[in-house]
Coordinates of C-alpha atoms in Angstrom, one line a residue:
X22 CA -57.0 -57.2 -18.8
X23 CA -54.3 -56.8 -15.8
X24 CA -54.5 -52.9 -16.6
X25 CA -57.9 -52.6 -16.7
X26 CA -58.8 -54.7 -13.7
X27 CA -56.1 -52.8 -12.2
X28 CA -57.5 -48.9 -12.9
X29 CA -60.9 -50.3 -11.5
X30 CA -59.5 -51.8 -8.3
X31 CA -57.7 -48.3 -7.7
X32 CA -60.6 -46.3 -8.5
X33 CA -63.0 -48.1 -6.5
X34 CA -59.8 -47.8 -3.8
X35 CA -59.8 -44.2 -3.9
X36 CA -63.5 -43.3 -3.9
X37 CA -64.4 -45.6 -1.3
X38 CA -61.5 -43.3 0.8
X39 CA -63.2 -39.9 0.2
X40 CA -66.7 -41.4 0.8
X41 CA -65.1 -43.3 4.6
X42 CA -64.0 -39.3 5.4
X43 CA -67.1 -37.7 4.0
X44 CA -68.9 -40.4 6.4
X45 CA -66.1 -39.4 9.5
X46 CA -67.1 -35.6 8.5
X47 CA -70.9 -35.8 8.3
X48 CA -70.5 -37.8 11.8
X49 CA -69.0 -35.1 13.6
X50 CA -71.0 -32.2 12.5
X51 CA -74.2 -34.3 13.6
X52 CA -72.6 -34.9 16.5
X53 CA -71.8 -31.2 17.2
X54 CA -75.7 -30.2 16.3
X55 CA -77.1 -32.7 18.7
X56 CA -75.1 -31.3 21.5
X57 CA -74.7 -27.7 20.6
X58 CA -77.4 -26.6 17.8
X59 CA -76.5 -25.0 15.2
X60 CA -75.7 -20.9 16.3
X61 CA -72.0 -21.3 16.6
X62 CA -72.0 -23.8 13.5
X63 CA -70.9 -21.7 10.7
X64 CA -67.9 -21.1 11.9
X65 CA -66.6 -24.2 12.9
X66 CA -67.2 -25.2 9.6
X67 CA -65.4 -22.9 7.9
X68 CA -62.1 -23.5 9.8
X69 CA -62.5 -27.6 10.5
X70 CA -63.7 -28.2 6.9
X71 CA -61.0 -29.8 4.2
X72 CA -60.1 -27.9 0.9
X73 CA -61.6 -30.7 -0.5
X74 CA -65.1 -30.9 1.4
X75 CA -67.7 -28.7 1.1
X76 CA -70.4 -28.9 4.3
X77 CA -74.2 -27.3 4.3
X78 CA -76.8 -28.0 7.2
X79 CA -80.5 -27.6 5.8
X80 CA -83.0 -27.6 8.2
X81 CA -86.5 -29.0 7.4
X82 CA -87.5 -26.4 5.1
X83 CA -84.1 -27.1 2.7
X84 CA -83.0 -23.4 4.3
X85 CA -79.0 -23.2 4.7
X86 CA -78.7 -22.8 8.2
X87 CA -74.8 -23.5 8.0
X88 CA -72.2 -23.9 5.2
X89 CA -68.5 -24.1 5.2
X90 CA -67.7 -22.3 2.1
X91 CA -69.9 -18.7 0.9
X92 CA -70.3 -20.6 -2.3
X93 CA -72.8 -23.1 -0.3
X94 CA -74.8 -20.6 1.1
X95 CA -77.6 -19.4 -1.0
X96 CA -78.8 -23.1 -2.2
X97 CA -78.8 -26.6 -1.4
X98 CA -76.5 -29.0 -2.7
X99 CA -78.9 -32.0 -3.0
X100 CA -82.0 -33.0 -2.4
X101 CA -81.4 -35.8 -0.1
X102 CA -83.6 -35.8 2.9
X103 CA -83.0 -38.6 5.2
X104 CA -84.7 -39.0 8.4
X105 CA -82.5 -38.6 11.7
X106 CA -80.0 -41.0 12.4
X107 CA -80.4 -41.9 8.6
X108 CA -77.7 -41.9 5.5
X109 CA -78.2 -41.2 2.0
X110 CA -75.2 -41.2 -0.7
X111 CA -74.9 -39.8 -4.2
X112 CA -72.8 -39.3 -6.9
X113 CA -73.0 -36.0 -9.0
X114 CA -71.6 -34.3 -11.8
X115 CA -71.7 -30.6 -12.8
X116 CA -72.3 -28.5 -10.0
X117 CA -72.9 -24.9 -10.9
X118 CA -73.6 -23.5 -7.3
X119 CA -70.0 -24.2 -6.2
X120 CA -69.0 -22.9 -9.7
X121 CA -66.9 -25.7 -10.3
X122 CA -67.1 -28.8 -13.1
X123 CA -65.5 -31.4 -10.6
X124 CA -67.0 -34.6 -9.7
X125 CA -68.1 -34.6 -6.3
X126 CA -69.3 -37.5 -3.7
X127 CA -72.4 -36.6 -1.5
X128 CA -73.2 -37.7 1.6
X129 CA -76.0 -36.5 3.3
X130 CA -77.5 -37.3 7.2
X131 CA -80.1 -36.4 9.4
X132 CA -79.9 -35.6 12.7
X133 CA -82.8 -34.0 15.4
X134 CA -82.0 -31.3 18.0
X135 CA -84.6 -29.6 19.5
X136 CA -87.5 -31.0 17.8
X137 CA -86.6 -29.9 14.7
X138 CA -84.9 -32.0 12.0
X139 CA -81.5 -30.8 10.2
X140 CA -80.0 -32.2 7.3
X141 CA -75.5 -32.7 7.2
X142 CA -74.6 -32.5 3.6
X143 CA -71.1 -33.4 3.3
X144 CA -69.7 -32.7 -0.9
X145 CA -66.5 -33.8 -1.4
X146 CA -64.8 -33.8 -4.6
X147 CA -63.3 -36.7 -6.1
X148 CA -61.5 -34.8 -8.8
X149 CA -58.0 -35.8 -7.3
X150 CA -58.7 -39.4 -7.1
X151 CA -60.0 -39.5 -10.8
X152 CA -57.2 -36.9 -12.0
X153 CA -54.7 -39.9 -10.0
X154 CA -56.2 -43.3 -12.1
X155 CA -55.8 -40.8 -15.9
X156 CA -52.3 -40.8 -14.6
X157 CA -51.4 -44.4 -13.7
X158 CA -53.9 -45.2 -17.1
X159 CA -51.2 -42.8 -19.1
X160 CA -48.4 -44.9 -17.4
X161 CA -49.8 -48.0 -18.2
X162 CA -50.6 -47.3 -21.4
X163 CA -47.1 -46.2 -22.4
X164 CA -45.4 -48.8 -19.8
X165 CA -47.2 -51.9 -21.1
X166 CA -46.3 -51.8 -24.6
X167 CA -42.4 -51.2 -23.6
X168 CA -42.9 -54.1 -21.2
X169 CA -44.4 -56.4 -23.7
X170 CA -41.4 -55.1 -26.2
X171 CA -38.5 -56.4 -23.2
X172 CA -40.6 -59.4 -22.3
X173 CA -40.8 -60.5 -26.0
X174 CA -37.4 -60.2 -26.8
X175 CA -36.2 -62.0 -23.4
X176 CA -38.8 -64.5 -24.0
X177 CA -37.4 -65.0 -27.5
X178 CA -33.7 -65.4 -26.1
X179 CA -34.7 -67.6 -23.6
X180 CA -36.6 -69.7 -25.9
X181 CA -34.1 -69.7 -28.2
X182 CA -31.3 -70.7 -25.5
X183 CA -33.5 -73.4 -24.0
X184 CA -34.2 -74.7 -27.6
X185 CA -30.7 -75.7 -28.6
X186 CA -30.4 -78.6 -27.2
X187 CA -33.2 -79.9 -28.9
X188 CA -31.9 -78.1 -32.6
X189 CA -28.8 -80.2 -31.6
X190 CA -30.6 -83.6 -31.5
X191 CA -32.8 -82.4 -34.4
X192 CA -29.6 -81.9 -36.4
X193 CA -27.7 -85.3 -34.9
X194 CA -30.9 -87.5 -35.8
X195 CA -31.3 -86.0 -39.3
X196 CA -27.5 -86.8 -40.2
X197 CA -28.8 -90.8 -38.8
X198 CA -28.7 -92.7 -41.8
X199 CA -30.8 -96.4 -42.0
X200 CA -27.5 -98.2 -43.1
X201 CA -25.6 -97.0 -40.0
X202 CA -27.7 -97.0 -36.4
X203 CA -24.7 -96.6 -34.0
X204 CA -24.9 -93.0 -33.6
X205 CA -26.9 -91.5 -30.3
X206 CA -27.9 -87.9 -29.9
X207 CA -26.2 -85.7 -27.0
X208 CA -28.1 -85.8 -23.8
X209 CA -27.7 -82.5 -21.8
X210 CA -26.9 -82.8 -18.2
X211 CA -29.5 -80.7 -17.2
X212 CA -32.1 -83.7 -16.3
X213 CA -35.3 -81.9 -17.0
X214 CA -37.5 -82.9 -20.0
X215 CA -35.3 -82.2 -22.9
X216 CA -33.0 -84.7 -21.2
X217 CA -35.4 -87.3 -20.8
X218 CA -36.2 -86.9 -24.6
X219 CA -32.7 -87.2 -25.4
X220 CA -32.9 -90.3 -23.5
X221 CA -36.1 -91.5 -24.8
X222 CA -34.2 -90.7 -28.4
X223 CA -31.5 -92.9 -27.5
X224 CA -33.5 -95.9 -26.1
X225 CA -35.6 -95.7 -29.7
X226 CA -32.6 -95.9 -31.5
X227 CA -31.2 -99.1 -29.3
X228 CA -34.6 -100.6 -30.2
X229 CA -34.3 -99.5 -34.0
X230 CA -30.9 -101.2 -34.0
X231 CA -31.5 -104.2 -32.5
X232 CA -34.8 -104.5 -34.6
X233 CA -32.2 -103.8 -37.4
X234 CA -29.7 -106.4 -36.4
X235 CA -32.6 -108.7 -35.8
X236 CA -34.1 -108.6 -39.4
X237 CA -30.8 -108.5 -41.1
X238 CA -30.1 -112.0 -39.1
X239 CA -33.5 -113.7 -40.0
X240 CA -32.5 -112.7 -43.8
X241 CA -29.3 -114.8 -43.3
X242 CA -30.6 -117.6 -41.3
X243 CA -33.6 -118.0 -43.7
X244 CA -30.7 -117.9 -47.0
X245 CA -28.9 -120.3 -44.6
X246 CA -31.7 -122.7 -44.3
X247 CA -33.0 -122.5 -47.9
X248 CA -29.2 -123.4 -49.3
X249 CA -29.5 -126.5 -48.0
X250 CA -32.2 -128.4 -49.8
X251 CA -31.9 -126.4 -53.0
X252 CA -28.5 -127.6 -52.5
X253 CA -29.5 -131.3 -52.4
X254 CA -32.2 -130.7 -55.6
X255 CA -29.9 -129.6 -57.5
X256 CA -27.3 -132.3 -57.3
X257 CA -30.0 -134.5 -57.1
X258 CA -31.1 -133.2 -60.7
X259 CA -27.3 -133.1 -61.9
X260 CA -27.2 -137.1 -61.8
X261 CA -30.6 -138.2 -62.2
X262 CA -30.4 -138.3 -66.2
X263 CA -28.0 -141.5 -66.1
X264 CA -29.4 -143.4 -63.3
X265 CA -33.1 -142.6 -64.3
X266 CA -34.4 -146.3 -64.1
X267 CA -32.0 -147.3 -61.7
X268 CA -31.6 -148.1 -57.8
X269 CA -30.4 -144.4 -57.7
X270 CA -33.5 -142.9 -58.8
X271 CA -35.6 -144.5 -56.1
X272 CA -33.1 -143.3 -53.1
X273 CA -33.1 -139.5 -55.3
X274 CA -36.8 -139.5 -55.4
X275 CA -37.1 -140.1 -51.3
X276 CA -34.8 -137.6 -51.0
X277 CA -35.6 -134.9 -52.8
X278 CA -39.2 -135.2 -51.7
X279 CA -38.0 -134.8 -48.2
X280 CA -35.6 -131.9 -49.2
X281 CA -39.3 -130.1 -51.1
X282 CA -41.6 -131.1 -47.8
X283 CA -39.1 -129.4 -45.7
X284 CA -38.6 -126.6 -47.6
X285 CA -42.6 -125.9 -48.1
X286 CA -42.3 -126.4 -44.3
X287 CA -40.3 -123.6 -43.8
X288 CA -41.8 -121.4 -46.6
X289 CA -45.1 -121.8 -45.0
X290 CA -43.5 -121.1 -41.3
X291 CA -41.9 -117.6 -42.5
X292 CA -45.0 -116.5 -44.4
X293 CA -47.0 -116.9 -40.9
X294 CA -44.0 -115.5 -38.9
X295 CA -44.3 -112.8 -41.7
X296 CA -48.5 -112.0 -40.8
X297 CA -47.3 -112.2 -36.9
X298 CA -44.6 -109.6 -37.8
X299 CA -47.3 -107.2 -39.6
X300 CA -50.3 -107.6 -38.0
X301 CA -52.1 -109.9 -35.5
X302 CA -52.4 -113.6 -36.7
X303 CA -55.6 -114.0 -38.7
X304 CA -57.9 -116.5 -36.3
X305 CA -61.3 -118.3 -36.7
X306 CA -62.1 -118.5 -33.1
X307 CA -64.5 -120.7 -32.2
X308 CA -64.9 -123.2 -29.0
X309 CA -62.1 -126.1 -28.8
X310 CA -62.0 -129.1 -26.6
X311 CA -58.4 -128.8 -26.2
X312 CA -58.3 -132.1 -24.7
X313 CA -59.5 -133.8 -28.0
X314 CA -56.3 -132.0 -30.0
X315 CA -54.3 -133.2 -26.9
X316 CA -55.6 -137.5 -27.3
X317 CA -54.8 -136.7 -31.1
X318 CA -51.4 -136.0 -30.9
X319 CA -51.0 -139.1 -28.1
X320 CA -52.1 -141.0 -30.4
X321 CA -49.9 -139.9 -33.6
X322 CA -46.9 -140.1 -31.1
X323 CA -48.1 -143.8 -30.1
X324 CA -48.4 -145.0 -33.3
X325 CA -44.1 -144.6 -33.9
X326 CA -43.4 -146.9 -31.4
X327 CA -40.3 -144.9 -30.5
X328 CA -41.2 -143.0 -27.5
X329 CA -43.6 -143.9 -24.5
X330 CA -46.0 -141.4 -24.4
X331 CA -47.9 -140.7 -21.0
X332 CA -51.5 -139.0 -21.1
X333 CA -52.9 -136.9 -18.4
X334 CA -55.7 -135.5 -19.9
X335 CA -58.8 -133.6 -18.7
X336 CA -61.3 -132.1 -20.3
X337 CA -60.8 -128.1 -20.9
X338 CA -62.3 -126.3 -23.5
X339 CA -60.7 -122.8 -25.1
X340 CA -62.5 -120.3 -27.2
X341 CA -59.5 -120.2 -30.3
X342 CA -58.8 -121.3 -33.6
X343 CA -58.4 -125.1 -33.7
X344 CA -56.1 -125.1 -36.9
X345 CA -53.5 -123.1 -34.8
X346 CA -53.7 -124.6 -31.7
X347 CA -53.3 -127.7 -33.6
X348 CA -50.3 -126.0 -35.0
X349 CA -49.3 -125.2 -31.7
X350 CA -49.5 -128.5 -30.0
X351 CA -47.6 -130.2 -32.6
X352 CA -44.6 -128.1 -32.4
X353 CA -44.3 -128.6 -28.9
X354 CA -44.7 -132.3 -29.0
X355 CA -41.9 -132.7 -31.5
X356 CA -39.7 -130.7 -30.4
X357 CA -39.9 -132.9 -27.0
X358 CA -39.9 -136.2 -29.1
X359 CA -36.8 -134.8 -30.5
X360 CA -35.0 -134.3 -27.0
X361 CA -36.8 -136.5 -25.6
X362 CA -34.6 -140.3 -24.4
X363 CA -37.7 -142.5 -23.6
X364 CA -40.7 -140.7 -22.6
X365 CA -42.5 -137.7 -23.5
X366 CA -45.6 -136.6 -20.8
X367 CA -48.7 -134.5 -22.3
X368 CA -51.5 -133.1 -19.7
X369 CA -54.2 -130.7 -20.0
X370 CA -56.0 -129.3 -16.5
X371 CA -58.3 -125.6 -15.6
X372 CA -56.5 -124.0 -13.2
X373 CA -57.2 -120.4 -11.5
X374 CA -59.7 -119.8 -14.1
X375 CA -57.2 -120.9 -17.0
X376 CA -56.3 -123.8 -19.6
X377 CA -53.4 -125.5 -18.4
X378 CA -51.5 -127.3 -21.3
X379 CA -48.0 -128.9 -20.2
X380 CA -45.8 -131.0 -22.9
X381 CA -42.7 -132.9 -20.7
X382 CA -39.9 -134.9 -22.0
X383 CA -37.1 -136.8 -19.8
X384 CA -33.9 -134.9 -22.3
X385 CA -31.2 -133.3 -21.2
X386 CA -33.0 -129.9 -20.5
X387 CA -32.5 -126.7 -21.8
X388 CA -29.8 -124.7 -19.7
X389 CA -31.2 -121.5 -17.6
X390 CA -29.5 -118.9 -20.3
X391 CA -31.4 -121.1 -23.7
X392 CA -35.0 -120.8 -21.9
X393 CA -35.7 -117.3 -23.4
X394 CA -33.3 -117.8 -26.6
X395 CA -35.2 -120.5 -27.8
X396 CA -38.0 -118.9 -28.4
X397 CA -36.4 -116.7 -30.9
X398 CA -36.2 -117.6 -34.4
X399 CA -33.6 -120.0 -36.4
X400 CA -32.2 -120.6 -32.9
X401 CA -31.4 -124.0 -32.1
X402 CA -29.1 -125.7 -29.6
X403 CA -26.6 -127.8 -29.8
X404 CA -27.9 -130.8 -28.6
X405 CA -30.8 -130.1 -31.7
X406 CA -28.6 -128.7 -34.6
X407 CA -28.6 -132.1 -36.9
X408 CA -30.2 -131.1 -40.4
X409 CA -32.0 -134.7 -39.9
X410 CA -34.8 -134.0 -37.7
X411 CA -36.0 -131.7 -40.3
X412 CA -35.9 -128.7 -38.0
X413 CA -35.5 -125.2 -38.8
X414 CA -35.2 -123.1 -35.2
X415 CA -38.9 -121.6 -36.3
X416 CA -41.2 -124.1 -34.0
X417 CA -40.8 -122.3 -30.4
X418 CA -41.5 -118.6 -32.8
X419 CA -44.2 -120.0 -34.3
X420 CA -45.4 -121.4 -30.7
X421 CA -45.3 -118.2 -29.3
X422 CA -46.9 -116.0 -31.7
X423 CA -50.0 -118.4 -31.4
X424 CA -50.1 -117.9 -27.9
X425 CA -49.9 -114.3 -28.3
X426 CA -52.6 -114.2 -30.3
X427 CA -54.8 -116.4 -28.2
X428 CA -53.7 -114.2 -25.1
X429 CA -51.7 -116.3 -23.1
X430 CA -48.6 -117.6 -21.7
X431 CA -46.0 -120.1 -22.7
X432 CA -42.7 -121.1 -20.3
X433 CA -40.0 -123.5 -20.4
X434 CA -39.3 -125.1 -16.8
X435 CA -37.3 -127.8 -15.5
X436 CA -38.9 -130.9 -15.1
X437 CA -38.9 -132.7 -12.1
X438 CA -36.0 -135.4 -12.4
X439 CA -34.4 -134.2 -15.8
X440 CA -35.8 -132.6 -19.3
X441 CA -38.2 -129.7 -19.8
X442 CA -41.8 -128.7 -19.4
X443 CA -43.3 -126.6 -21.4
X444 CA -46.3 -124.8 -20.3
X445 CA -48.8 -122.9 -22.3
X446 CA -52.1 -121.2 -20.2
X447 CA -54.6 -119.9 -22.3
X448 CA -57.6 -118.2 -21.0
X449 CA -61.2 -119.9 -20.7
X450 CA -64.5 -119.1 -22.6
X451 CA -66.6 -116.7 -20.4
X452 CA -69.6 -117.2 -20.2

């Protein structure tokens, strides 16, 4: 398209060249008639007229009155009449009278001088000009396809040189293996976009690892915290045959029910870690008066006697599932009655177009490098670790996959004399 843009451009070049001069020529011999005539005309023409040209004067009766080659005198060139002062152009093939198979351009203007009218044909050939685009369409048409030929094969070399550095990572991430993620792929130091995908490579391993390391340390905690009660069931069952109506049986029985609650507590805690981990968690939304879940779990804590509970409730209603949130709530509030020395603060408020929920105890507080650890699962500090509270490390995971499937927030935070707050915002109804 290049090439044949190209040929047009120079052919339209070169003709609009020979038809400028033709206009130049047919200027001056009108100018010569108007102030001479036309006696001495013939042979100026004949010695001022270009190989190229050919000039006739015609006067009103298409008589050749003047021509610059003897080939041009016994007929007109054209027909072209144009009145004085006038311009007509034409284009012609074959032209036998000049006995010659040449293109030529024709130009033709009038021009008055002594009340007759004369007619300036100016013929000039534009055999040379076409003869000059065959050429360059001969060069082209032999140059292009060698051109195409180099710039293939430097294109290919090129492409081939700036492709190794990706064959290299193709071949480093292929030889990767699941069972060993330590290995990173070469990152040029050329810092352009097969760099950054190097890098991008290397960050999605880091992740794939630490994913890796992750899972493979939620398989041990969760074999960790299952050993424990079918620990206690079994030797439970290996002396409950001889003490079967005894005093023995009894304290068994209280045990081993506690030992099964807790583990169905924790079976039922990984199965909806499990659905967090796969897809969303499944919820029935629906409108909740949070503040009624909130009196609930006063109450409940109330009734123990062990703690003073302090109420700040107002009303705030959520659009959720009120199962989860349930879920939710209670987590919180025992794992602040469990650090908890005397009191334990719950308070529910709207604030900046959100649900406020805050659960406060007066503990010992989490320290400032726990307050995102916590919330990861089977992790539980020190202060929290005895098997007796029944806990597993899965009540802050489980806190926060509700939250994040309700949209919202949840932080742990100082409190204001000692302990922890934590805060969960969860967005309103709109309405």
């Amino acid at each position: 398209m290049g090439a044949v843009l190209l040929l047009l451009l120079l052919q339209r070049a070169l003709i609009t060249t020979v038809s400028d001069a033709a206009d130049v020529r047919a200027d001056d011999v009108a100018g010569q008639i108007d102030e001479e005539g036309v006696a001495k005309l013939n042979d100026d023409l004949v010695q001022s007229t270009r190989a190229s040209q050919i000039v006739q004067v015609l006067d009103s009766s298409a008589r050749v009155v003047a021509a610059s080659s003897p080939r041009a005198e016994s007929a007109p060139l054209t027909h072209l009449r144009p009145e004085p002062d006038a311009v007509l152009r034409a284009e012609v093939g074959d032209m036998p009278l000049l006995d010659d198979d040449h293109d030529y351009l024709i130009v033709a203007r009038g021009v008055e001088y002594g009340g007759r009218n004369y007619t300036v044909v100016v013929a000039s050939s534009i055999a040379t000009e076409r003869s000059t685009v065959t050429t360059v369409a001969q060069y082209l048409a032999i140059g292009i396809p060698a051109l195409l030929v180099v710039v293939g094969a430097a294109s290919w070399m090129l492409t081939g040189q700036a492709l190794k550095p990706v064959e290299r990572i193709r071949t480093r991430v292929q030889g990767i293996e699941s069972s060993d993620l330590t290995e990173r792929v070469p990152v040029p130091q050329t810092e352009d976009e097969i760099a950054r995908l190097a890098a991008t490579m290397n960050e999605m391993l880091d992740r794939l690892q630490a994913g890796q390391a992750t899972q493979r340390a939620f398989v041990a905690d969760a074999s960790h915290e299952l050993r424990s009660p079918l620990a206690t069931v079994s030797a439970g069952l290996d002396v409950i045959e001889p003490s079967a109506r005894g005093q023995s049986w009894q304290e068994l029985h209280r045990l081993m029910q506690g030992e099964a609650e807790r583990m169905r507590r924790l079976v039922e805690n990984l199965l909806l870690l499990a659905k967090a981990d796969d897809a969303a968690l499944p919820l029935h939304r629906t409108e909740v008066d949070l503040d009624d879940l909130v009196d609930a779990e006063i109450l409940r804590l109330r009734e123990s006697g062990l703690l003073t509970v302090i109420g700040d409730v107002k009303p705030v209603r959520v659009l959720g599932d009120p199962l989860r949130l349930s879920q939710l709530l209670r987590n919180l509030v025992e794992n602040a009655a469990t650090a908890a020395q005397s009191t334990v603060r719950l308070s529910t408020t709207e604030r900046d177009g959100q649900a406020v929920l805050t659960v406060e105890d007066d503990g010992d507080g989490i320290p400032v490098n726990d307050r995102l650890r916590v919330f990861e699962r089977f992790v539980r500090l020190d202060t929290s670790r005895a098997r007796a509270s029944g806990g597993s490390g899965l009540g802050l995971s489980i806190v926060q996959e509700i939250v994040k499937a309700h949209h919202g927030t949840v932080t742990l935070t100082p409190g204001a004399s000692r302990g922890t707050v934590a805060t969960v915002t969860l967005p309103l109804p709109a309405h």
